[in-house]
Short mmCIF file of C-alpha atoms in Angstrom, two decimals:
data_model
loop_
_atom_site.label_atom_id
_atom_site.label_comp_id
_atom_site.label_asym_id
_atom_site.label_seq_id
_atom_site.Cartn_x
_atom_site.Cartn_y
_atom_site.Cartn_z
CA MET A 265 22.07 18.92 41.02
CA THR A 266 20.09 21.26 43.24
CA GLY A 267 20.35 21.21 47.01
CA THR A 268 16.75 19.99 47.28
CA HIS A 269 17.37 17.05 44.97
CA TYR A 270 20.56 16.25 46.89
CA PHE A 271 18.84 15.96 50.26
CA VAL A 272 15.83 14.13 48.81
CA THR A 273 18.20 11.56 47.37
CA ILE A 274 19.92 11.10 50.73
CA ALA A 275 16.57 10.77 52.52
CA LEU A 276 15.33 8.17 50.05
CA LEU A 277 18.55 6.22 50.36
CA TYR A 278 18.37 6.00 54.13
CA LEU A 279 14.69 5.10 54.06
CA THR A 280 15.38 2.37 51.52
CA SER A 281 18.27 0.97 53.51
CA THR A 282 16.03 0.47 56.53
CA LEU A 283 14.14 -2.13 54.51
CA VAL A 284 17.25 -4.29 54.33
CA HIS A 285 17.32 -6.94 57.05
CA ALA A 286 19.77 -5.62 59.63
CA SER A 287 22.60 -7.85 60.74
CA ASP A 288 22.60 -6.32 64.22
CA PRO A 289 20.37 -7.46 67.12
CA SER A 290 17.01 -5.73 67.32
CA PRO A 291 16.65 -3.04 70.00
CA LEU A 292 14.68 -3.81 73.15
CA GLN A 293 13.80 -0.17 73.83
CA ASP A 294 13.19 3.02 71.87
CA PHE A 295 16.90 3.72 71.59
CA CYS A 296 20.21 2.87 73.21
CA VAL A 297 22.59 5.79 72.78
CA ALA A 298 26.14 4.42 72.75
CA VAL A 299 28.72 5.21 75.37
CA ASN A 300 31.86 5.39 73.23
CA ASN A 301 34.33 6.08 76.06
CA SER A 302 33.67 2.92 78.06
CA THR A 303 36.76 0.86 78.94
CA ASP A 304 34.70 -2.34 79.03
CA PHE A 305 33.97 -4.36 75.89
CA VAL A 306 30.65 -5.83 74.78
CA ASN A 307 29.24 -7.00 71.45
CA GLY A 308 28.12 -3.52 70.46
CA LYS A 309 28.09 -0.55 72.79
CA PHE A 310 26.95 0.19 76.32
CA CYS A 311 23.93 2.51 76.57
CA LYS A 312 23.79 5.82 78.34
CA ASN A 313 20.86 6.61 80.61
CA PRO A 314 18.04 7.49 78.16
CA GLU A 315 17.09 10.43 80.36
CA LEU A 316 20.50 11.93 79.54
CA ALA A 317 20.11 11.57 75.75
CA THR A 318 19.99 14.71 73.63
CA ALA A 319 19.24 15.51 69.99
CA ASP A 320 22.99 15.69 69.33
CA ASP A 321 23.23 11.95 70.03
CA PHE A 322 21.25 11.37 66.82
CA PHE A 323 22.92 14.05 64.70
CA PHE A 324 25.86 14.39 62.30
CA SER A 325 26.80 17.49 60.36
CA GLY A 326 29.02 17.94 57.33
CA LEU A 327 28.10 15.16 54.92
CA LEU A 328 27.66 17.80 52.23
CA THR A 329 31.33 18.84 52.50
CA PRO A 330 33.63 17.47 49.76
CA ARG A 331 36.52 15.39 51.10
CA ASN A 332 40.19 15.42 50.14
CA THR A 333 40.92 12.78 47.48
CA SER A 334 44.61 13.64 47.02
CA ASN A 335 45.93 10.17 47.79
CA PRO A 336 47.19 7.18 45.76
CA LEU A 337 43.66 5.75 45.41
CA GLY A 338 41.96 9.02 44.53
CA SER A 339 39.06 8.35 46.91
CA ASN A 340 37.92 9.17 50.42
CA VAL A 341 35.24 7.38 52.44
CA THR A 342 33.55 9.36 55.22
CA ALA A 343 31.87 6.90 57.58
CA VAL A 344 28.72 7.82 59.50
CA ASN A 345 28.30 4.95 61.92
CA VAL A 346 27.79 4.46 65.64
CA VAL A 347 31.08 6.21 66.40
CA GLN A 348 29.90 9.42 64.72
CA ILE A 349 26.23 9.08 65.74
CA PRO A 350 25.93 7.30 69.11
CA GLY A 351 22.16 7.08 68.66
CA LEU A 352 22.66 4.48 65.90
CA ASN A 353 23.53 1.90 68.56
CA THR A 354 21.23 -1.18 68.18
CA LEU A 355 19.40 0.37 65.18
CA GLY A 356 21.19 -1.74 62.55
CA ILE A 357 21.97 1.04 60.09
CA SER A 358 24.79 3.41 59.12
CA GLY A 359 25.95 5.41 56.13
CA ALA A 360 28.93 6.83 54.28
CA ARG A 361 29.89 9.48 51.77
CA ILE A 362 32.40 8.43 49.10
CA ASP A 363 34.33 11.07 47.19
CA PHE A 364 36.25 10.20 44.02
CA ALA A 365 38.90 12.16 42.16
CA PRO A 366 38.80 11.72 38.36
CA TYR A 367 39.49 8.00 37.76
CA GLY A 368 39.71 7.44 41.51
CA LEU A 369 39.07 4.00 42.99
CA ASN A 370 37.40 2.64 46.10
CA PRO A 371 39.38 -0.62 45.94
CA PRO A 372 38.05 -4.17 46.29
CA HIS A 373 36.82 -4.65 49.85
CA THR A 374 34.14 -6.33 51.91
CA HIS A 375 31.79 -5.34 54.73
CA PRO A 376 31.64 -8.45 56.93
CA ARG A 377 28.52 -7.32 58.79
CA ALA A 378 26.44 -5.39 56.27
CA THR A 379 24.72 -5.21 52.91
CA GLU A 380 25.43 -1.91 51.15
CA ILE A 381 23.12 0.16 48.95
CA LEU A 382 24.84 2.86 46.92
CA VAL A 383 23.41 5.87 45.08
CA VAL A 384 25.48 8.07 42.76
CA LEU A 385 25.01 11.80 43.23
CA GLU A 386 27.64 13.13 40.84
CA GLY A 387 29.80 11.61 38.09
CA SER A 388 29.83 8.08 36.70
CA LEU A 389 31.02 4.97 38.53
CA TYR A 390 31.93 1.49 37.30
CA VAL A 391 30.86 -0.74 40.20
CA GLY A 392 30.72 -4.45 40.81
CA PHE A 393 30.87 -7.40 43.17
CA VAL A 394 32.10 -11.00 42.96
CA THR A 395 30.09 -13.96 44.26
CA SER A 396 31.50 -16.64 46.55
CA ASN A 397 33.32 -19.83 45.52
CA PRO A 398 33.21 -21.81 43.35
CA GLU A 399 31.47 -19.62 40.73
CA ASN A 400 33.14 -16.26 41.53
CA ASN A 401 30.75 -14.56 39.12
CA LEU A 402 31.34 -10.86 38.51
CA PHE A 403 28.34 -8.50 38.41
CA THR A 404 29.14 -5.00 37.13
CA LYS A 405 27.33 -1.85 36.05
CA VAL A 406 28.19 1.73 35.11
CA LEU A 407 26.16 4.07 37.31
CA TYR A 408 25.13 7.66 36.66
CA PRO A 409 23.54 10.28 38.96
CA GLY A 410 20.38 8.86 40.52
CA ASP A 411 21.34 5.22 39.85
CA VAL A 412 21.32 2.74 42.74
CA PHE A 413 23.27 -0.50 43.17
CA VAL A 414 23.31 -3.11 45.96
CA PHE A 415 26.33 -5.04 47.24
CA PRO A 416 25.29 -8.17 49.20
CA VAL A 417 26.70 -8.64 52.67
CA GLY A 418 30.25 -9.99 52.85
CA LEU A 419 30.96 -10.03 49.11
CA ILE A 420 34.02 -8.36 47.58
CA HIS A 421 33.04 -5.19 45.73
CA PHE A 422 34.51 -1.98 44.33
CA GLN A 423 33.72 1.40 42.75
CA LEU A 424 35.80 3.15 40.06
CA ASN A 425 35.23 6.67 38.78
CA VAL A 426 35.31 6.29 34.99
CA GLY A 427 34.90 9.99 34.31
CA ASN A 428 37.37 12.85 34.04
CA THR A 429 35.49 14.83 36.71
CA SER A 430 34.99 14.22 40.42
CA ALA A 431 32.27 11.82 41.56
CA VAL A 432 30.25 11.50 44.77
CA ALA A 433 28.16 8.63 46.11
CA ILE A 434 26.23 7.98 49.31
CA ALA A 435 25.99 4.52 50.83
CA GLY A 436 23.60 3.02 53.35
CA LEU A 437 24.68 -0.09 55.27
CA SER A 438 22.65 -2.55 57.30
CA SER A 439 24.75 -2.41 60.46
CA GLN A 440 25.65 0.22 63.03
CA ASN A 441 29.27 -0.95 62.53
CA PRO A 442 29.59 -2.70 59.14
CA GLY A 443 33.36 -3.05 59.23
CA VAL A 444 35.57 -2.93 56.16
CA ILE A 445 38.29 -5.28 54.93
CA THR A 446 40.27 -3.90 51.99
CA ILE A 447 41.61 -6.98 50.21
CA ALA A 448 45.06 -5.72 49.18
CA ASN A 449 45.67 -4.09 52.56
CA ALA A 450 44.67 -7.25 54.45
CA VAL A 451 46.64 -9.70 52.29
CA PHE A 452 49.82 -7.75 51.58
CA GLY A 453 49.77 -5.17 54.38
CA SER A 454 48.93 -7.33 57.40
CA ASN A 455 50.76 -6.91 60.70
CA PRO A 456 52.72 -9.12 61.10
CA LYS A 457 53.21 -10.11 57.46
CA ILE A 458 51.67 -13.28 56.09
CA SER A 459 54.34 -15.86 55.27
CA THR A 460 55.65 -15.61 51.70
CA ASP A 461 55.24 -19.41 51.51
CA VAL A 462 51.50 -18.89 51.89
CA LEU A 463 51.21 -16.03 49.41
CA THR A 464 53.45 -17.46 46.68
CA LYS A 465 51.40 -20.65 46.63
CA ALA A 466 48.03 -18.94 47.02
CA PHE A 467 48.60 -16.47 44.18
CA GLN A 468 50.96 -18.65 42.14
CA ILE A 469 53.55 -15.87 41.91
CA ASP A 470 57.28 -15.53 42.53
CA GLN A 471 58.56 -14.65 45.99
CA LYS A 472 60.09 -11.44 44.62
CA VAL A 473 56.62 -10.28 43.63
CA VAL A 474 55.31 -11.02 47.13
CA ASP A 475 58.26 -9.19 48.69
CA TYR A 476 57.59 -6.19 46.44
CA LEU A 477 53.87 -6.10 47.28
CA GLN A 478 54.47 -6.46 51.01
CA ALA A 479 56.94 -3.58 50.88
CA GLN A 480 54.31 -1.17 49.52
CA PHE A 481 52.35 1.28 51.62
CA TRP A 482 48.70 0.21 51.33
CA TRP A 483 46.59 3.33 51.67
CA ASN A 484 43.52 3.33 53.89
CA ASN A 485 40.86 5.59 52.34
CA ASN A 486 38.33 5.09 55.15
CA ASN A 487 37.87 7.91 57.66
#
């Protein structure tokens, strides 16, 4: 893939993702550059004086750089949200680069505040999402470079590299701070631990299995 095609793909992805209805409140001014070092808490971010804004507030460099996937999951998610680009505050959009080692996995997770649109740049990915109760229907597809797939807001979804080479994807998300809940980490790696009485009944498994799962180190592949 040439550099030109790479950046055209990214540009198209971000333009497309702006068409998704944002889950964040609409801005009331041209922009509201976030103040990330405030000690006060609001639903979102405080704004800096717009007269003090600079081009760097709307800029992020390095998305072209491959990330380290030497971890148990074989994947690495590089977030580009309001923390990395303060100018995204109130704009209802963010992005991410996802690197996959051969057969690497971005495990089942949800974004509680955002729909995700994913485009594959390199490799082949088996992707899917599961609908809500009671149907719990599974929608899956194998994606190749240039293919696009959408994960509706809040639904559990995943991506698995099914090739023996590295894979790369870029995601656009309809929130400045989409959040991520990795299912295994949340259920078996919570702090403090969820009662084994709850988990044995919920998953219909033996307590020894719950004890084993809760004793594991649940890797966080989001950076």
